[in-house]
mmCIF file of C-alpha atoms and ligand atoms in Angstrom:
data_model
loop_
_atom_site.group_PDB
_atom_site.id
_atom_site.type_symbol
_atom_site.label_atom_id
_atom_site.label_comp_id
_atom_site.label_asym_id
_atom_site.label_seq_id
_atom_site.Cartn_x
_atom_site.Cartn_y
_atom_site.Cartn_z
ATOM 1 C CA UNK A 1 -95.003 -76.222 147.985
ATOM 2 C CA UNK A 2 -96.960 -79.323 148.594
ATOM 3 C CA UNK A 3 -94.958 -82.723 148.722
ATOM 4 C CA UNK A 4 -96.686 -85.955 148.295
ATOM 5 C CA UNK A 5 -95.681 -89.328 149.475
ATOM 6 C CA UNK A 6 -96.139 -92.207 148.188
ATOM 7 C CA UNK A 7 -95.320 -95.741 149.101
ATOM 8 C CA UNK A 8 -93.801 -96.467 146.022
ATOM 9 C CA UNK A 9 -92.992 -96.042 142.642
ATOM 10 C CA UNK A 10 -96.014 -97.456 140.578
ATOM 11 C CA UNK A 11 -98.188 -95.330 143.385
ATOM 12 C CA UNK A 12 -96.382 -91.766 143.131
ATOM 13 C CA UNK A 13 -96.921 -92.476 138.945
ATOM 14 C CA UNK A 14 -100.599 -93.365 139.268
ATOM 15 C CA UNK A 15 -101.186 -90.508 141.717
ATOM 16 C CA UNK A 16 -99.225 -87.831 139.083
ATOM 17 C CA UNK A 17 -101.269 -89.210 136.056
ATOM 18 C CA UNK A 18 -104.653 -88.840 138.296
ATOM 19 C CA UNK A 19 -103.518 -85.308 138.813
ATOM 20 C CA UNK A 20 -102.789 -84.374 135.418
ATOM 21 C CA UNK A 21 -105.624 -86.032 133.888
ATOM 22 C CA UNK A 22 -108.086 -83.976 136.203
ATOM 23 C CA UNK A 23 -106.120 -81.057 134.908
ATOM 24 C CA UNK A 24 -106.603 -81.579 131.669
ATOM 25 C CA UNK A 25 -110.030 -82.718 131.474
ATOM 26 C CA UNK A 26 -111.210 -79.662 134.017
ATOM 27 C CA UNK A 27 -109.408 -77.633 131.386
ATOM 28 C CA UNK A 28 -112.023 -74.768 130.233
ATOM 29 C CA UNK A 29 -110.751 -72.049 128.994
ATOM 30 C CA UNK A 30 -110.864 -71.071 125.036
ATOM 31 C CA UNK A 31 -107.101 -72.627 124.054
ATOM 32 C CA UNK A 32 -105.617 -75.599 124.592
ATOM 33 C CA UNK A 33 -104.124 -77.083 127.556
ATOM 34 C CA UNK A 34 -100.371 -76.543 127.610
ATOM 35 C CA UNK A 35 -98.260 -79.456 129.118
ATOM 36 C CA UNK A 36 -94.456 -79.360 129.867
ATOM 37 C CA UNK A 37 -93.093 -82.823 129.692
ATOM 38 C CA UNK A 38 -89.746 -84.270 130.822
ATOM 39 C CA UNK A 39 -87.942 -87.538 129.949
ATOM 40 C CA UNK A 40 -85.594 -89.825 131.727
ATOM 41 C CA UNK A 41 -86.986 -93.329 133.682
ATOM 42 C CA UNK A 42 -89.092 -91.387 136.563
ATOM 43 C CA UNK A 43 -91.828 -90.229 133.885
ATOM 44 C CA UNK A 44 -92.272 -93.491 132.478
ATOM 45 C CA UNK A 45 -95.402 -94.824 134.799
ATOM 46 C CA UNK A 46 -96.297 -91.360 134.589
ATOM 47 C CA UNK A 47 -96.354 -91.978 130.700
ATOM 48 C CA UNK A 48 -98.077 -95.333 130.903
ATOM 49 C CA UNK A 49 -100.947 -94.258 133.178
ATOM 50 C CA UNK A 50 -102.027 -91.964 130.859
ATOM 51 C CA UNK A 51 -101.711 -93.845 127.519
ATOM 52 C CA UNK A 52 -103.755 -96.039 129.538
ATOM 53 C CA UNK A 53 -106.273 -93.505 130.610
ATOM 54 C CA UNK A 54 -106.060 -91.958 126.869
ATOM 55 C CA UNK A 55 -107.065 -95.658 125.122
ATOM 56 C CA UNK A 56 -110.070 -96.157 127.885
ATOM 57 C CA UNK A 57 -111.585 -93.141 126.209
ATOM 58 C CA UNK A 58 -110.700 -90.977 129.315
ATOM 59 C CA UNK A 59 -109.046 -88.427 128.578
ATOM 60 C CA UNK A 60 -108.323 -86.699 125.341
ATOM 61 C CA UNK A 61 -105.033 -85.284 124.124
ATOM 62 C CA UNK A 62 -106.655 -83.595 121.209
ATOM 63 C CA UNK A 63 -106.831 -80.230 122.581
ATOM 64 C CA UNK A 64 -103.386 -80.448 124.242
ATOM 65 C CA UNK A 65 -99.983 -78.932 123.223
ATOM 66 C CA UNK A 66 -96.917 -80.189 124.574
ATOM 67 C CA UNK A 67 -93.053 -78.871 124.802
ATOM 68 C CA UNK A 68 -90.657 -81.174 126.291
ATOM 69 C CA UNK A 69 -87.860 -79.942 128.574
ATOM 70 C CA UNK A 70 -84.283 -81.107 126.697
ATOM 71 C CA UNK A 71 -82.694 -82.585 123.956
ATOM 72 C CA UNK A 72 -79.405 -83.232 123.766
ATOM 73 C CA UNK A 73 -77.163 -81.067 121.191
ATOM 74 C CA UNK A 74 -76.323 -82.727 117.991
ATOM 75 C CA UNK A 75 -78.821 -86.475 118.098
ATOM 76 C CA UNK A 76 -80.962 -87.187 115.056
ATOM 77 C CA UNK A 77 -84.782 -88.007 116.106
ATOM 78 C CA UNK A 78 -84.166 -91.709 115.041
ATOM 79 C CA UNK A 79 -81.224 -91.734 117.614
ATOM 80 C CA UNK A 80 -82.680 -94.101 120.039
ATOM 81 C CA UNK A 81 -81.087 -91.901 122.804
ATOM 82 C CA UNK A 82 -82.882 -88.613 121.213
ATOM 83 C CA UNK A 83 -85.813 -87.019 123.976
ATOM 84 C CA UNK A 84 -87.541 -87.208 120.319
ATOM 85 C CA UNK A 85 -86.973 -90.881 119.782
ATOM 86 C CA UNK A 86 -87.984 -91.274 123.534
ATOM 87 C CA UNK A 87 -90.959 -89.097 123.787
ATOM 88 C CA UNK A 88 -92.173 -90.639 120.392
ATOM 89 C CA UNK A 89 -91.788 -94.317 121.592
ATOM 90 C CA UNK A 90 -92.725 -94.604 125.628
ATOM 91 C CA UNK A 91 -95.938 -91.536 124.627
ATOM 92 C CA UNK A 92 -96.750 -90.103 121.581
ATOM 93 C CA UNK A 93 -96.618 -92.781 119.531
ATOM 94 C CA UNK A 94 -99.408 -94.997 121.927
ATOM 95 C CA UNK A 95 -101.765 -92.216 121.977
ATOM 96 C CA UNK A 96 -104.710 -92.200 120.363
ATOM 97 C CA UNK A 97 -105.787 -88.534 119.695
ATOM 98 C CA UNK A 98 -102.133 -86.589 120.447
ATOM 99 C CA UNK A 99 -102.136 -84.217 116.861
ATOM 100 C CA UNK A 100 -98.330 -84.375 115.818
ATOM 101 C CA UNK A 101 -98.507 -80.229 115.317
ATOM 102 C CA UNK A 102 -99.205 -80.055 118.979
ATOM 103 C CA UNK A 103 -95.711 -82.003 120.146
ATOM 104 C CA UNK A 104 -92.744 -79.249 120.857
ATOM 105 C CA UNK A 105 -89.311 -80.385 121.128
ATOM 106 C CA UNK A 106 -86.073 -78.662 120.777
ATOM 107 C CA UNK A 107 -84.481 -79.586 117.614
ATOM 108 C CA UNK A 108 -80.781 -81.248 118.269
ATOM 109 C CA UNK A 109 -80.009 -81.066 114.962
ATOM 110 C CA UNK A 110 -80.492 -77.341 115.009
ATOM 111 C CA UNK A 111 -77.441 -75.252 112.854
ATOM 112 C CA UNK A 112 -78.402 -72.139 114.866
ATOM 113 C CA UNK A 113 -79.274 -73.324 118.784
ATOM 114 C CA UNK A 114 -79.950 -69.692 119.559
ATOM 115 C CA UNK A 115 -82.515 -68.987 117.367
ATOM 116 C CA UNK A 116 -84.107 -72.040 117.808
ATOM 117 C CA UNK A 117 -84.282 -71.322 121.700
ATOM 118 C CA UNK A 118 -85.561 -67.848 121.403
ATOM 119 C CA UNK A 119 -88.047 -69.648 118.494
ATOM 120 C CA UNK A 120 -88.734 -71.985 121.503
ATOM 121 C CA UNK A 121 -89.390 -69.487 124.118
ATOM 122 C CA UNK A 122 -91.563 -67.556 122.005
ATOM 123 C CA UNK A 123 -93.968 -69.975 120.924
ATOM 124 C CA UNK A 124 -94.444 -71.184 124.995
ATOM 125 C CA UNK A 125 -95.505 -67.159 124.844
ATOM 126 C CA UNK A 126 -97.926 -67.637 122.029
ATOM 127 C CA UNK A 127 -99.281 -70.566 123.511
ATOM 128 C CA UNK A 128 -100.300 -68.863 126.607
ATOM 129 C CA UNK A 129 -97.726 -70.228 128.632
ATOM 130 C CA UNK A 130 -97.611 -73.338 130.061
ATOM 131 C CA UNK A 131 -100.623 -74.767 132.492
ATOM 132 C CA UNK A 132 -98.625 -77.027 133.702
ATOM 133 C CA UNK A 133 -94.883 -78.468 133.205
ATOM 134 C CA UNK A 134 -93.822 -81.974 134.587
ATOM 135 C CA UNK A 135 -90.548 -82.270 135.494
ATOM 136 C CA UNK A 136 -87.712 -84.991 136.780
ATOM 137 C CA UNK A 137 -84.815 -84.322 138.746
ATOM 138 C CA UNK A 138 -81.153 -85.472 138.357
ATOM 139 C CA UNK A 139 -79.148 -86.972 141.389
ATOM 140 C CA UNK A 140 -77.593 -83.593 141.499
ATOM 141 C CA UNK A 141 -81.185 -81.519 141.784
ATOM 142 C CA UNK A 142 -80.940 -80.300 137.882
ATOM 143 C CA UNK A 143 -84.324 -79.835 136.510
ATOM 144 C CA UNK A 144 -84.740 -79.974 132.922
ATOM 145 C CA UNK A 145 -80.837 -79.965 132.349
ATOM 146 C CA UNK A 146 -80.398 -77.243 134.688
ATOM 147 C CA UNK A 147 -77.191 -78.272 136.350
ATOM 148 C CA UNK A 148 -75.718 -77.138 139.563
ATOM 149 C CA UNK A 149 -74.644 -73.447 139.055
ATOM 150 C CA UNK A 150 -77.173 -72.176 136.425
ATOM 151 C CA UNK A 151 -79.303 -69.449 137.184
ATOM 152 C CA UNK A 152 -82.178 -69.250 138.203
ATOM 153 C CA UNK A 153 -83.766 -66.690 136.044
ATOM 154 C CA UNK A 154 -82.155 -69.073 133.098
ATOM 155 C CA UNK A 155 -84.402 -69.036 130.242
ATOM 156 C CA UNK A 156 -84.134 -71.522 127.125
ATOM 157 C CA UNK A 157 -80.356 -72.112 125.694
ATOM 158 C CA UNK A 158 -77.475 -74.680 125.147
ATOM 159 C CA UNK A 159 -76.141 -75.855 128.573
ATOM 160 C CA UNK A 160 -72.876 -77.844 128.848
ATOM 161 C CA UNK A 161 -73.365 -81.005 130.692
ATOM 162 C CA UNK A 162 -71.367 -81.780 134.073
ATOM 163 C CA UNK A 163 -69.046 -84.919 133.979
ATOM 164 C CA UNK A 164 -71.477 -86.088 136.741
ATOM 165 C CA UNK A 165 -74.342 -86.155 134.734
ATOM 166 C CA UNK A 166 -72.383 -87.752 131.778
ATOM 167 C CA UNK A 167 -71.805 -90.258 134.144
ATOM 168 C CA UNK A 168 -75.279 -90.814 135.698
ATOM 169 C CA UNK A 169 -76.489 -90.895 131.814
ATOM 170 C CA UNK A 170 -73.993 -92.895 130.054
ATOM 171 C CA UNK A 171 -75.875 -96.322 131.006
ATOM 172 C CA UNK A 172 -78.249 -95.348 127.889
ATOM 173 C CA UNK A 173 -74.849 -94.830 126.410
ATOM 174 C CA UNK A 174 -73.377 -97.893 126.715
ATOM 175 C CA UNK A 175 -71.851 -96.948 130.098
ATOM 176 C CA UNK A 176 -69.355 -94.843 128.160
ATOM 177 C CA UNK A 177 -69.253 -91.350 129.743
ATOM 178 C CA UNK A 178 -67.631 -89.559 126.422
ATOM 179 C CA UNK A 179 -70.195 -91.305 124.345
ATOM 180 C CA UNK A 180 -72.701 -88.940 126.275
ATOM 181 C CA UNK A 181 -73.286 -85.337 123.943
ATOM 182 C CA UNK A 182 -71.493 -82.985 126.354
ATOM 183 C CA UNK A 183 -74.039 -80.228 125.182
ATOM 184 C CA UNK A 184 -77.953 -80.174 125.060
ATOM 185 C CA UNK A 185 -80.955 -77.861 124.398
ATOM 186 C CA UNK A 186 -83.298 -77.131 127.839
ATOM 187 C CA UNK A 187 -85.572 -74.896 128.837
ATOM 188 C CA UNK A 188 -84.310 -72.704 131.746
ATOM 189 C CA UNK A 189 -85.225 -72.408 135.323
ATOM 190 C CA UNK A 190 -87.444 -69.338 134.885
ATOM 191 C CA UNK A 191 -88.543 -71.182 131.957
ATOM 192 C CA UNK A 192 -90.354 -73.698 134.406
ATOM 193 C CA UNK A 193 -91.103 -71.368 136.846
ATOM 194 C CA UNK A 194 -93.532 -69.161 134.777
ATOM 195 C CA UNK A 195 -95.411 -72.176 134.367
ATOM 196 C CA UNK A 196 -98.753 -71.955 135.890
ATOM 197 C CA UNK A 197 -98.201 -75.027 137.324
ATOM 198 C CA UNK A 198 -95.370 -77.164 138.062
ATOM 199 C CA UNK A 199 -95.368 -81.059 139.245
ATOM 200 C CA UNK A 200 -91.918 -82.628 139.544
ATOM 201 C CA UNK A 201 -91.201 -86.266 140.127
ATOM 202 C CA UNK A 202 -88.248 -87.321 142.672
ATOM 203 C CA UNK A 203 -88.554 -91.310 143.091
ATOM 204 C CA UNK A 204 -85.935 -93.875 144.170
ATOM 205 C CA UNK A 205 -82.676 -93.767 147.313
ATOM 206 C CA UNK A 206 -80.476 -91.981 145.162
ATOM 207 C CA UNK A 207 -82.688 -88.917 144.583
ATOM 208 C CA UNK A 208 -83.275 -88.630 148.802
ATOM 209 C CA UNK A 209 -80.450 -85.828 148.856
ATOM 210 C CA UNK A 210 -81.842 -83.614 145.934
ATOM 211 C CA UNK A 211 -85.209 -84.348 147.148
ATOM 212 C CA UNK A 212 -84.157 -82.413 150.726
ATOM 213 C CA UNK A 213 -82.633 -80.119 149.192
ATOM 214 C CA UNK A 214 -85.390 -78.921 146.996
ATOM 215 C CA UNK A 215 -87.907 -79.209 149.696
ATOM 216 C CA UNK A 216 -85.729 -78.106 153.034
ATOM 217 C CA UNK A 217 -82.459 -76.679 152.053
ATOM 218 C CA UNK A 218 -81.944 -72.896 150.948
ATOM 219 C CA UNK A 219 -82.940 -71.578 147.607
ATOM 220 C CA UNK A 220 -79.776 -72.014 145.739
ATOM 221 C CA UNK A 221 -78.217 -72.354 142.191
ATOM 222 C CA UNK A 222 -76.499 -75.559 143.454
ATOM 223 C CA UNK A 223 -79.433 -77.105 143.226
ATOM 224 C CA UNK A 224 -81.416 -75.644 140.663
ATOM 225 C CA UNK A 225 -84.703 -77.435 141.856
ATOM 226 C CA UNK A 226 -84.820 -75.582 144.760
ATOM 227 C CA UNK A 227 -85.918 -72.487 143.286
ATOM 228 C CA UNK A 228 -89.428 -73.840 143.271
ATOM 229 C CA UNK A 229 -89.505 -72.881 146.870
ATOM 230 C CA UNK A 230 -90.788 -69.594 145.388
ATOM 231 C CA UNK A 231 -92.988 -70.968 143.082
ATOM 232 C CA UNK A 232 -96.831 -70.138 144.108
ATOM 233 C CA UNK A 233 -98.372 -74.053 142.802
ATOM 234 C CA UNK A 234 -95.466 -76.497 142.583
ATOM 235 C CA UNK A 235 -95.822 -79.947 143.632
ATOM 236 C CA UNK A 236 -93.409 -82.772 144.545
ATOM 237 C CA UNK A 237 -94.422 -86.552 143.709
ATOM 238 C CA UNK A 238 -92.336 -88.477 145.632
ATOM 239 C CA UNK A 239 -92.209 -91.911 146.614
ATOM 240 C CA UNK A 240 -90.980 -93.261 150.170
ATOM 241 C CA UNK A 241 -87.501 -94.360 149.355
ATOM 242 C CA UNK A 242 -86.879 -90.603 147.965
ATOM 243 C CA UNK A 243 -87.504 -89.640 151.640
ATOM 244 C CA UNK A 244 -84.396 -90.715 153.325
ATOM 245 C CA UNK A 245 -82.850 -88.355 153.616
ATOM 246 C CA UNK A 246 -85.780 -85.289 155.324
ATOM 247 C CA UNK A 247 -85.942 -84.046 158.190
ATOM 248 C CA UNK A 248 -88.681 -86.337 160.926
ATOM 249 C CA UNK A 249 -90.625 -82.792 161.473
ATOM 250 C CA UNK A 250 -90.503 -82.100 157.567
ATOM 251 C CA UNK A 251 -91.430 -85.559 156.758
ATOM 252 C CA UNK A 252 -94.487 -85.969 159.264
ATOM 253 C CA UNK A 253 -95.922 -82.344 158.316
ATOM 254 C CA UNK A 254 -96.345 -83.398 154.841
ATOM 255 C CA UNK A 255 -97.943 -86.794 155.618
ATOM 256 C CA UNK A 256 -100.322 -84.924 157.683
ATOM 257 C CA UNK A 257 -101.233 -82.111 155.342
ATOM 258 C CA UNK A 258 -102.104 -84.350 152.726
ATOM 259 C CA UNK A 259 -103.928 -86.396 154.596
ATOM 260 C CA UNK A 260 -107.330 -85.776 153.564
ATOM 261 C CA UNK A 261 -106.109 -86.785 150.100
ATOM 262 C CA UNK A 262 -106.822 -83.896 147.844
ATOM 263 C CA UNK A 263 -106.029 -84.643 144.254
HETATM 264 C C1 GLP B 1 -81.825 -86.127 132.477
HETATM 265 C C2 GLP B 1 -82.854 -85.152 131.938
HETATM 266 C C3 GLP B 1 -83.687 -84.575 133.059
HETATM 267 C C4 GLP B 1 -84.202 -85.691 133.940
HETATM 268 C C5 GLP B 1 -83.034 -86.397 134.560
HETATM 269 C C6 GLP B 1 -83.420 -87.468 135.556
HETATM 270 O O1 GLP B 1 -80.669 -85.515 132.915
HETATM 271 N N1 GLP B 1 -82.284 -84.086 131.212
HETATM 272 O O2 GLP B 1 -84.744 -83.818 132.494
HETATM 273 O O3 GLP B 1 -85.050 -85.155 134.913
HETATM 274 O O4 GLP B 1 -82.307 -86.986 133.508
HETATM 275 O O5 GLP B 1 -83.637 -88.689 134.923
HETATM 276 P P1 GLP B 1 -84.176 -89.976 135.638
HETATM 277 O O6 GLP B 1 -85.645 -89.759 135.781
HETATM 278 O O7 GLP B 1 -83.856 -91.078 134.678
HETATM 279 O O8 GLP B 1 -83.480 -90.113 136.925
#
């Protein structure tokens, strides 16, 4: 696992973008290039580094295809609080080449959420699989909306939502923890993990605990991040305040190692 740190914020987001970007553009193979995208506030620079990238003629989203992570169980797209709605108006909607048949994203509206997670799962397969999936974190180290306890072979399907996380969400919600959906839509663990390539996003004081425990503790279902300890090319963009809480030895080794500054 490689872990790089960044003195802040607007740095770790301008770093990720360079990385994906290079991706993308060294993409060569006969297909398109398959991105996993996340929501939530950490992926926002992320977002507006590449729109900005995109508009300077840059880099091209026309031969990319792109499934998003979540949605939560029973929100229109024109919910403002919808990954749709979110995806459509901090991305999508400010790119300039992004075809709207490439953009995958769980349907919350769904009448049958098992069919439209195996529909989901199978069309990753018929893409190719994913190149590589950006992810976020929540405080409790669930990835996509992988909370504490779910395996980590979990593939795509409805997932209830702790009252933690209805808590850590509800200030889109109007700081109301029941107005929260207590269900949503995600991709699974193993999901991510076949992903050729996986780049997750841990920024801010409040993240320092899942942060160490993705990167140091043990591979564990309690904190579902950690299973990327296995994974052969996962990457952690983090910025300093996220850092709080590693080990000195842990810390200084990855300083080191990326030293030379290898994108
Ligand atoms: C939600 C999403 C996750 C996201 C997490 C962290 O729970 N389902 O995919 O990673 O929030 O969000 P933030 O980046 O706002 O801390």
């Amino acid at each position: 696992m490689r872990v790089v740190i960044q003195d802040n914020y607007d740095k770790m987001c301008k770093w990720a973008a360079d990385y994906i970007a290079a991706k993308i553009n060294s993409h060569k193979e006969d297909r398109p290039f398959v991105l996993g995208l996340p929501t939530g506030s950490s992926p926002i620079g992320v977002y507006r580094e590449l729109v900005k990238k995109n508009k300077a003629g840059e880099l091209s989203f026309a031969n990319v295809i792109t499934f998003n992570m979540d949605e939560y169980l029973g929100l229109p797209h024109e919910h403002d609080q919808s990954y749709w709605y979110f995806m459509h108006d901090n991305f999508f909607d400010h790119l300039v080449d992004m075809k709207p048949e490439n953009i995958n994203i769980l349907n919350g509206m769904t009448d049958d959420p098992e069919k439209e997670c195996a529909d989901y799962e199978a069309k990753i397969a018929a893409c190719g699989g994913i190149d590589l999936f950006m992810g976020g974190i929540g405080v409790d180290g669930h990835i996509a909306f992988n909370e504490p306890f779910t395996s980590l072979n979990s593939r795509t399907g409805v997932r209830d939502l702790t009252t933690d996380t209805r808590i850590v969400n509800s200030r889109f919600f109007g700081n109301d923890p029941e107005a929260v959906p207590a269900q949503a839509l995600s991709v699974g663990v193993g999901t991510v993990f076949d992903s050729r390539e996986v780049l997750v996003l841990i920024n801010g004081h409040n993240k320092a605990r899942a942060l160490a425990a993705t990167v140091e503790g043990a591979v564990s279902q309690k904190w579902t991040c950690s299973a990327l300890q296995h994974h052969n090319a996962a990457i952690i963009a983090c910025d300093e305040a996220a850092c709080d809480e590693l080990t000195v030895g842990a810390y200084k080794y990855f300083l080191d190692i990326e030293r030379g500054e290898r994108l």
